[in-house]
Amino acid sequence: MSKKSISLPKLIVVLGPTAVGKSDMAVSIALALKACGQKAEIISADSRQIYTGLNIGAGKITKKEMCGIPHYCLDILSPKRKKMFSVAEFQSHAFKAMDEILSRGAVPILCGGTGFYIDAIVDGIVLPEVKTDMELRKKLETYSTEKLVKELAKLDPDRLAEIDNQNRVRLIRSIEIAKALGKVPKLVKQIRYETLLIGLDIPKEDLMNKVHARAIKRLKQGMIAEAKKLHSGGVSWKRMKQLGLEYGLLAELLQNKLTREEFIERLKIETWQYAKRQRTWFYKKENVQWFEPKDTKKIVRACLGFLRI
C-alpha cells in the first residue's frame, strides 16, 4: 500500500459535460454511502452556480433534488459583484468546505463541469497571483469577442479550451494573467487528496439532444422571468453578458436584440459548443473512470471499493 493512500484524505469527484446528470449522480452516490453508514456531502464546482439568483439558467440543484444531502459552494456571491470570482477564490472556499466535511468524518464529493475549478482541487494547483491591469483591461474591452478568443488562443490555448469562449470577463482575465507572466506558467501542484474520478458521458448525438431538450425545458421553467428579475434587481445587461451562456443571450433577448426564435437557436448552438469543450478538457485528464448515467450501481461499487466499505 502506498504512502499516499495512507496519508491523504479521500475525495470523490463527479465530472463531465453539461446536461449529462452530474448533480443527480452525486446525490445518488451520497445516498448510497449513507445507506452503508458513511456520510457524504457535496461541493459544487460550477462557475455560475456560486451566484445567488442564477438558478434556472445555471441548472442549479434544488433543495428537493438535494434529498437532504448538504451542498457547498452554491449561492455564495451576489451576481452584481463586478470583480470576477477567481479560481483561487473558489479553491479557498472549496478547501474550507472540504476541511469541515472531513472533520465530521464525512466523505467530500466534488461535482461539476468547470474543469479549471476541478483541476485546482484535484491537482492542488498553486495559482499565480496577478494584479488587475486596468490599462490593459480598458484596451481589451474594445476588442470583439472573436478578437479576444484569437488573442487567448495565441497566449494560452489550453485555458481557451476550458472556458466559455463567449464569456468576455474570463477571456480578458486569462489574457491579463498570460501577459503579466510573460508566458503560460507551469503550475505548481500540491496534492491534498487521494481522489476517485468518476466521469459521466453519453454518445455525442444523445448528449446534443439532451442539451437541446434542456434548453427548451428551462424556458418552460421560467428562465426568461428569472433574467428579468435579475435585471430589475440591479444586475446590468453588461454584467449579464459577462455571466455568459444563457444569461448573455437572455440579456440580448430582453433588449430586443434577438427574436425568441433566434434566442432558442443560439442557446442550443452555444450550449452544445460549451459541452464539446468540456468533453475535450475532461478526456485529456488522466485516471478518470468513465461511465454512463445509467451505470449508477457500477459507480456506487467503484466508490465503495475506493473507500474500502
GROMACS .gro file of C-alpha atoms in nm:
model
  309
    1MET     CA    1   0.000   0.000   0.000
    2SER     CA    2   0.142   0.339  -0.097
    3LYS     CA    3   0.222   0.613   0.148
    4LYS     CA    4  -0.014   0.841  -0.048
    5SER     CA    5  -0.316   0.616   0.007
    6ILE     CA    6  -0.247   0.602   0.382
    7SER     CA    7  -0.179   0.968   0.450
    8LEU     CA    8  -0.424   1.157   0.230
    9PRO     CA    9  -0.798   1.201   0.293
   10LYS     CA   10  -1.024   1.065   0.021
   11LEU     CA   11  -1.224   1.268  -0.228
   12ILE     CA   12  -1.479   1.151  -0.485
   13VAL     CA   13  -1.518   1.366  -0.797
   14VAL     CA   14  -1.809   1.355  -1.040
   15LEU     CA   15  -1.726   1.537  -1.363
   16GLY     CA   16  -1.846   1.557  -1.722
   17PRO     CA   17  -2.018   1.781  -1.977
   18THR     CA   18  -2.327   1.989  -1.914
   19ALA     CA   19  -2.670   1.819  -1.913
   20VAL     CA   20  -2.529   1.470  -1.852
   21GLY     CA   21  -2.669   1.433  -1.497
   22LYS     CA   22  -2.374   1.502  -1.265
   23SER     CA   23  -2.574   1.659  -0.980
   24ASP     CA   24  -2.820   1.370  -0.966
   25MET     CA   25  -2.535   1.118  -0.968
   26ALA     CA   26  -2.351   1.293  -0.684
   27VAL     CA   27  -2.669   1.280  -0.473
   28SER     CA   28  -2.720   0.911  -0.564
   29ILE     CA   29  -2.365   0.832  -0.452
   30ALA     CA   30  -2.411   1.024  -0.125
   31LEU     CA   31  -2.738   0.845  -0.051
   32ALA     CA   32  -2.584   0.505  -0.127
   33LEU     CA   33  -2.293   0.578   0.108
   34LYS     CA   34  -2.536   0.695   0.377
   35ALA     CA   35  -2.721   0.363   0.347
   36CYS     CA   36  -2.388   0.192   0.420
   37GLY     CA   37  -2.329   0.405   0.731
   38GLN     CA   38  -2.091   0.654   0.567
   39LYS     CA   39  -2.193   1.021   0.549
   40ALA     CA   40  -2.107   1.220   0.237
   41GLU     CA   41  -2.152   1.587   0.146
   42ILE     CA   42  -2.127   1.764  -0.188
   43ILE     CA   43  -1.922   2.062  -0.310
   44SER     CA   44  -2.034   2.225  -0.635
   45ALA     CA   45  -1.766   2.303  -0.893
   46ASP     CA   46  -1.964   2.532  -1.121
   47SER     CA   47  -1.854   2.885  -1.208
   48ARG     CA   48  -2.205   3.030  -1.223
   49GLN     CA   49  -2.387   2.839  -0.952
   50ILE     CA   50  -2.179   3.032  -0.699
   51TYR     CA   51  -2.408   3.332  -0.766
   52THR     CA   52  -2.744   3.389  -0.598
   53GLY     CA   53  -3.040   3.412  -0.833
   54LEU     CA   54  -2.875   3.218  -1.114
   55ASN     CA   55  -3.093   2.914  -1.066
   56ILE     CA   56  -3.281   2.801  -1.375
   57GLY     CA   57  -3.032   2.928  -1.632
   58ALA     CA   58  -2.735   2.778  -1.447
   59GLY     CA   59  -2.911   2.449  -1.377
   60LYS     CA   60  -2.867   2.481  -1.001
   61ILE     CA   61  -2.981   2.184  -0.796
   62THR     CA   62  -3.298   2.247  -0.593
   63LYS     CA   63  -3.348   2.174  -0.223
   64LYS     CA   64  -3.583   1.890  -0.314
   65GLU     CA   65  -3.325   1.738  -0.552
   66MET     CA   66  -3.059   1.753  -0.278
   67CYS     CA   67  -3.254   1.488  -0.084
   68GLY     CA   68  -3.119   1.620   0.244
   69ILE     CA   69  -2.752   1.597   0.140
   70PRO     CA   70  -2.559   1.914   0.240
   71HIS     CA   71  -2.420   2.114  -0.054
   72TYR     CA   72  -2.144   2.378  -0.057
   73CYS     CA   73  -2.016   2.650  -0.293
   74LEU     CA   74  -2.367   2.742  -0.405
   75ASP     CA   75  -2.518   3.092  -0.366
   76ILE     CA   76  -2.212   3.247  -0.207
   77LEU     CA   77  -2.194   3.573  -0.407
   78SER     CA   78  -2.420   3.841  -0.550
   79PRO     CA   79  -2.426   3.848  -0.931
   80LYS     CA   80  -2.395   4.228  -0.905
   81ARG     CA   81  -2.034   4.186  -0.793
   82LYS     CA   82  -1.817   4.345  -1.063
   83LYS     CA   83  -1.495   4.160  -0.983
   84MET     CA   84  -1.476   3.817  -1.141
   85PHE     CA   85  -1.478   3.526  -0.897
   86SER     CA   86  -1.133   3.377  -0.948
   87VAL     CA   87  -1.024   3.016  -0.945
   88ALA     CA   88  -0.810   3.099  -0.642
   89GLU     CA   89  -1.120   3.222  -0.456
   90PHE     CA   90  -1.309   2.908  -0.548
   91GLN     CA   91  -1.017   2.697  -0.431
   92SER     CA   92  -1.018   2.875  -0.094
   93HIS     CA   93  -1.394   2.823  -0.046
   94ALA     CA   94  -1.376   2.459  -0.157
   95PHE     CA   95  -1.077   2.370   0.062
   96LYS     CA   96  -1.256   2.523   0.363
   97ALA     CA   97  -1.568   2.317   0.287
   98MET     CA   98  -1.357   2.001   0.243
   99ASP     CA   99  -1.190   2.056   0.581
  100GLU     CA  100  -1.530   2.097   0.751
  101ILE     CA  101  -1.671   1.786   0.584
  102LEU     CA  102  -1.369   1.573   0.670
  103SER     CA  103  -1.370   1.698   1.030
  104ARG     CA  104  -1.715   1.543   1.069
  105GLY     CA  105  -1.595   1.209   0.934
  106ALA     CA  106  -1.790   1.256   0.612
  107VAL     CA  107  -1.665   1.200   0.257
  108PRO     CA  108  -1.648   1.506   0.028
  109ILE     CA  109  -1.791   1.468  -0.323
  110LEU     CA  110  -1.680   1.738  -0.568
  111CYS     CA  111  -1.931   1.769  -0.851
  112GLY     CA  112  -1.934   1.995  -1.155
  113GLY     CA  113  -1.832   2.079  -1.507
  114THR     CA  114  -1.592   2.372  -1.463
  115GLY     CA  115  -1.269   2.196  -1.549
  116PHE     CA  116  -1.028   2.453  -1.409
  117TYR     CA  117  -1.212   2.451  -1.074
  118ILE     CA  118  -1.186   2.073  -1.055
  119ASP     CA  119  -0.819   2.073  -1.150
  120ALA     CA  120  -0.746   2.337  -0.885
  121ILE     CA  121  -0.878   2.098  -0.618
  122VAL     CA  122  -0.777   1.757  -0.752
  123ASP     CA  123  -0.427   1.862  -0.856
  124GLY     CA  124  -0.383   2.111  -0.571
  125ILE     CA  125  -0.265   2.374  -0.815
  126VAL     CA  126  -0.095   2.671  -0.651
  127LEU     CA  127  -0.233   2.958  -0.856
  128PRO     CA  128  -0.024   3.261  -0.955
  129GLU     CA  129  -0.124   3.596  -0.806
  130VAL     CA  130  -0.166   3.853  -1.082
  131LYS     CA  131  -0.290   4.204  -1.005
  132THR     CA  132  -0.553   4.377  -1.215
  133ASP     CA  133  -0.412   4.577  -1.508
  134MET     CA  134  -0.677   4.843  -1.567
  135GLU     CA  135  -0.500   4.991  -1.870
  136LEU     CA  136  -0.485   4.651  -2.039
  137ARG     CA  137  -0.847   4.577  -1.945
  138LYS     CA  138  -0.970   4.902  -2.099
  139LYS     CA  139  -0.791   4.810  -2.420
  140LEU     CA  140  -0.926   4.455  -2.423
  141GLU     CA  141  -1.281   4.580  -2.356
  142THR     CA  142  -1.271   4.743  -2.701
  143TYR     CA  143  -1.195   4.407  -2.867
  144SER     CA  144  -1.467   4.196  -3.019
  145THR     CA  145  -1.523   3.860  -2.853
  146GLU     CA  146  -1.376   3.692  -3.161
  147LYS     CA  147  -1.059   3.901  -3.129
  148LEU     CA  148  -1.030   3.814  -2.758
  149VAL     CA  149  -1.058   3.445  -2.844
  150LYS     CA  150  -0.780   3.478  -3.103
  151GLU     CA  151  -0.559   3.663  -2.855
  152LEU     CA  152  -0.604   3.399  -2.585
  153ALA     CA  153  -0.550   3.121  -2.841
  154LYS     CA  154  -0.202   3.263  -2.902
  155LEU     CA  155  -0.122   3.302  -2.534
  156ASP     CA  156  -0.292   3.005  -2.364
  157PRO     CA  157  -0.477   2.756  -2.591
  158ASP     CA  158  -0.529   2.513  -2.302
  159ARG     CA  159  -0.712   2.775  -2.097
  160LEU     CA  160  -0.920   2.871  -2.401
  161ALA     CA  161  -1.026   2.508  -2.445
  162GLU     CA  162  -1.175   2.503  -2.094
  163ILE     CA  163  -1.358   2.834  -2.058
  164ASP     CA  164  -1.675   2.962  -2.221
  165ASN     CA  165  -1.539   3.142  -2.527
  166GLN     CA  166  -1.832   3.386  -2.517
  167ASN     CA  167  -1.755   3.490  -2.158
  168ARG     CA  168  -1.566   3.816  -2.208
  169VAL     CA  169  -1.477   3.853  -1.837
  170ARG     CA  170  -1.294   3.519  -1.829
  171LEU     CA  171  -1.132   3.578  -2.167
  172ILE     CA  172  -0.995   3.915  -2.054
  173ARG     CA  173  -0.873   3.783  -1.717
  174SER     CA  174  -0.700   3.489  -1.884
  175ILE     CA  175  -0.525   3.721  -2.129
  176GLU     CA  176  -0.429   3.950  -1.840
  177ILE     CA  177  -0.265   3.663  -1.648
  178ALA     CA  178  -0.080   3.528  -1.953
  179LYS     CA  179   0.053   3.873  -2.046
  180ALA     CA  180   0.156   3.958  -1.688
  181LEU     CA  181   0.359   3.638  -1.653
  182GLY     CA  182   0.514   3.658  -1.999
  183LYS     CA  183   0.411   3.302  -2.078
  184VAL     CA  184   0.171   3.038  -1.957
  185PRO     CA  185   0.311   2.937  -1.618
  186LYS     CA  186   0.399   2.581  -1.527
  187LEU     CA  187   0.161   2.543  -1.236
  188VAL     CA  188   0.295   2.406  -0.909
  189LYS     CA  189   0.092   2.120  -0.763
  190GLN     CA  190   0.040   2.023  -0.401
  191ILE     CA  191  -0.174   1.709  -0.390
  192ARG     CA  192  -0.404   1.717  -0.085
  193TYR     CA  193  -0.642   1.425  -0.153
  194GLU     CA  194  -0.649   1.069  -0.276
  195THR     CA  195  -0.905   1.104  -0.550
  196LEU     CA  196  -1.153   0.883  -0.734
  197LEU     CA  197  -1.253   1.050  -1.061
  198ILE     CA  198  -1.595   0.945  -1.190
  199GLY     CA  199  -1.662   1.074  -1.543
  200LEU     CA  200  -2.015   1.081  -1.682
  201ASP     CA  201  -2.080   1.089  -2.056
  202ILE     CA  202  -2.313   0.954  -2.322
  203PRO     CA  203  -2.279   0.920  -2.702
  204LYS     CA  204  -2.228   1.252  -2.877
  205GLU     CA  205  -2.563   1.264  -3.056
  206ASP     CA  206  -2.752   1.167  -2.741
  207LEU     CA  207  -2.577   1.440  -2.544
  208MET     CA  208  -2.655   1.700  -2.809
  209ASN     CA  209  -3.023   1.602  -2.795
  210LYS     CA  210  -3.018   1.631  -2.413
  211VAL     CA  211  -2.855   1.974  -2.432
  212HIS     CA  212  -3.120   2.096  -2.675
  213ALA     CA  213  -3.409   1.944  -2.477
  214ARG     CA  214  -3.282   2.100  -2.155
  215ALA     CA  215  -3.270   2.444  -2.317
  216ILE     CA  216  -3.639   2.419  -2.401
  217LYS     CA  217  -3.721   2.280  -2.055
  218ARG     CA  218  -3.553   2.576  -1.886
  219LEU     CA  219  -3.754   2.817  -2.095
  220LYS     CA  220  -4.071   2.647  -1.975
  221GLN     CA  221  -3.946   2.660  -1.616
  222GLY     CA  222  -3.921   3.040  -1.630
  223MET     CA  223  -3.567   3.125  -1.740
  224ILE     CA  224  -3.679   3.449  -1.906
  225ALA     CA  225  -3.865   3.562  -1.594
  226GLU     CA  226  -3.554   3.482  -1.389
  227ALA     CA  227  -3.345   3.707  -1.614
  228LYS     CA  228  -3.598   3.990  -1.585
  229LYS     CA  229  -3.586   3.958  -1.205
  230LEU     CA  230  -3.205   3.970  -1.206
  231HIS     CA  231  -3.205   4.287  -1.415
  232SER     CA  232  -3.477   4.458  -1.210
  233GLY     CA  233  -3.274   4.366  -0.901
  234GLY     CA  234  -2.973   4.562  -1.023
  235VAL     CA  235  -2.779   4.322  -1.248
  236SER     CA  236  -2.689   4.527  -1.556
  237TRP     CA  237  -2.720   4.398  -1.912
  238LYS     CA  238  -2.342   4.420  -1.936
  239ARG     CA  239  -2.298   4.210  -1.624
  240MET     CA  240  -2.547   3.953  -1.753
  241LYS     CA  241  -2.342   3.918  -2.070
  242GLN     CA  242  -2.032   3.871  -1.856
  243LEU     CA  243  -2.205   3.583  -1.675
  244GLY     CA  244  -2.207   3.403  -2.007
  245LEU     CA  245  -2.408   3.144  -2.197
  246GLU     CA  246  -2.781   3.162  -2.113
  247TYR     CA  247  -2.760   3.492  -1.930
  248GLY     CA  248  -2.572   3.674  -2.205
  249LEU     CA  249  -2.827   3.558  -2.460
  250LEU     CA  250  -3.116   3.643  -2.227
  251ALA     CA  251  -2.980   3.997  -2.199
  252GLU     CA  252  -2.991   4.027  -2.577
  253LEU     CA  253  -3.341   3.881  -2.592
  254LEU     CA  254  -3.476   4.118  -2.329
  255GLN     CA  255  -3.322   4.415  -2.510
  256ASN     CA  256  -3.495   4.302  -2.830
  257LYS     CA  257  -3.162   4.234  -2.999
  258LEU     CA  258  -3.274   3.877  -3.062
  259THR     CA  259  -3.612   3.730  -3.150
  260ARG     CA  260  -3.734   3.437  -2.942
  261GLU     CA  261  -3.659   3.202  -3.231
  262GLU     CA  262  -3.305   3.341  -3.271
  263PHE     CA  263  -3.252   3.317  -2.895
  264ILE     CA  264  -3.353   2.949  -2.884
  265GLU     CA  265  -3.133   2.860  -3.181
  266ARG     CA  266  -2.827   3.038  -3.042
  267LEU     CA  267  -2.887   2.892  -2.697
  268LYS     CA  268  -2.883   2.540  -2.842
  269ILE     CA  269  -2.572   2.605  -3.050
  270GLU     CA  270  -2.365   2.784  -2.784
  271THR     CA  271  -2.454   2.540  -2.506
  272TRP     CA  272  -2.358   2.248  -2.729
  273GLN     CA  273  -2.027   2.418  -2.816
  274TYR     CA  274  -1.961   2.455  -2.443
  275ALA     CA  275  -2.040   2.086  -2.383
  276LYS     CA  276  -1.793   1.989  -2.655
  277ARG     CA  277  -1.521   2.198  -2.493
  278GLN     CA  278  -1.592   2.033  -2.158
  279ARG     CA  279  -1.563   1.686  -2.313
  280THR     CA  280  -1.232   1.778  -2.474
  281TRP     CA  281  -1.096   1.908  -2.143
  282PHE     CA  282  -1.205   1.611  -1.931
  283TYR     CA  283  -1.100   1.341  -2.178
  284LYS     CA  284  -0.745   1.476  -2.157
  285LYS     CA  285  -0.748   1.417  -1.783
  286GLU     CA  286  -0.574   1.105  -1.658
  287ASN     CA  287  -0.723   0.837  -1.431
  288VAL     CA  288  -1.089   0.919  -1.499
  289GLN     CA  289  -1.320   0.616  -1.483
  290TRP     CA  290  -1.589   0.679  -1.744
  291PHE     CA  291  -1.950   0.567  -1.706
  292GLU     CA  292  -2.293   0.645  -1.846
  293PRO     CA  293  -2.553   0.793  -1.610
  294LYS     CA  294  -2.745   0.463  -1.618
  295ASP     CA  295  -2.446   0.289  -1.455
  296THR     CA  296  -2.536   0.401  -1.102
  297LYS     CA  297  -2.479   0.058  -0.945
  298LYS     CA  298  -2.134   0.024  -1.106
  299ILE     CA  299  -2.043   0.375  -0.993
  300VAL     CA  300  -2.153   0.307  -0.636
  301ARG     CA  301  -1.949  -0.016  -0.632
  302ALA     CA  302  -1.644   0.179  -0.751
  303CYS     CA  303  -1.696   0.432  -0.470
  304LEU     CA  304  -1.741   0.163  -0.205
  305GLY     CA  305  -1.424  -0.009  -0.325
  306PHE     CA  306  -1.234   0.319  -0.318
  307LEU     CA  307  -1.349   0.387   0.038
  308ARG     CA  308  -1.299   0.021   0.137
  309ILE     CA  309  -1.656  -0.014   0.262
   0.00000   0.00000   0.00000
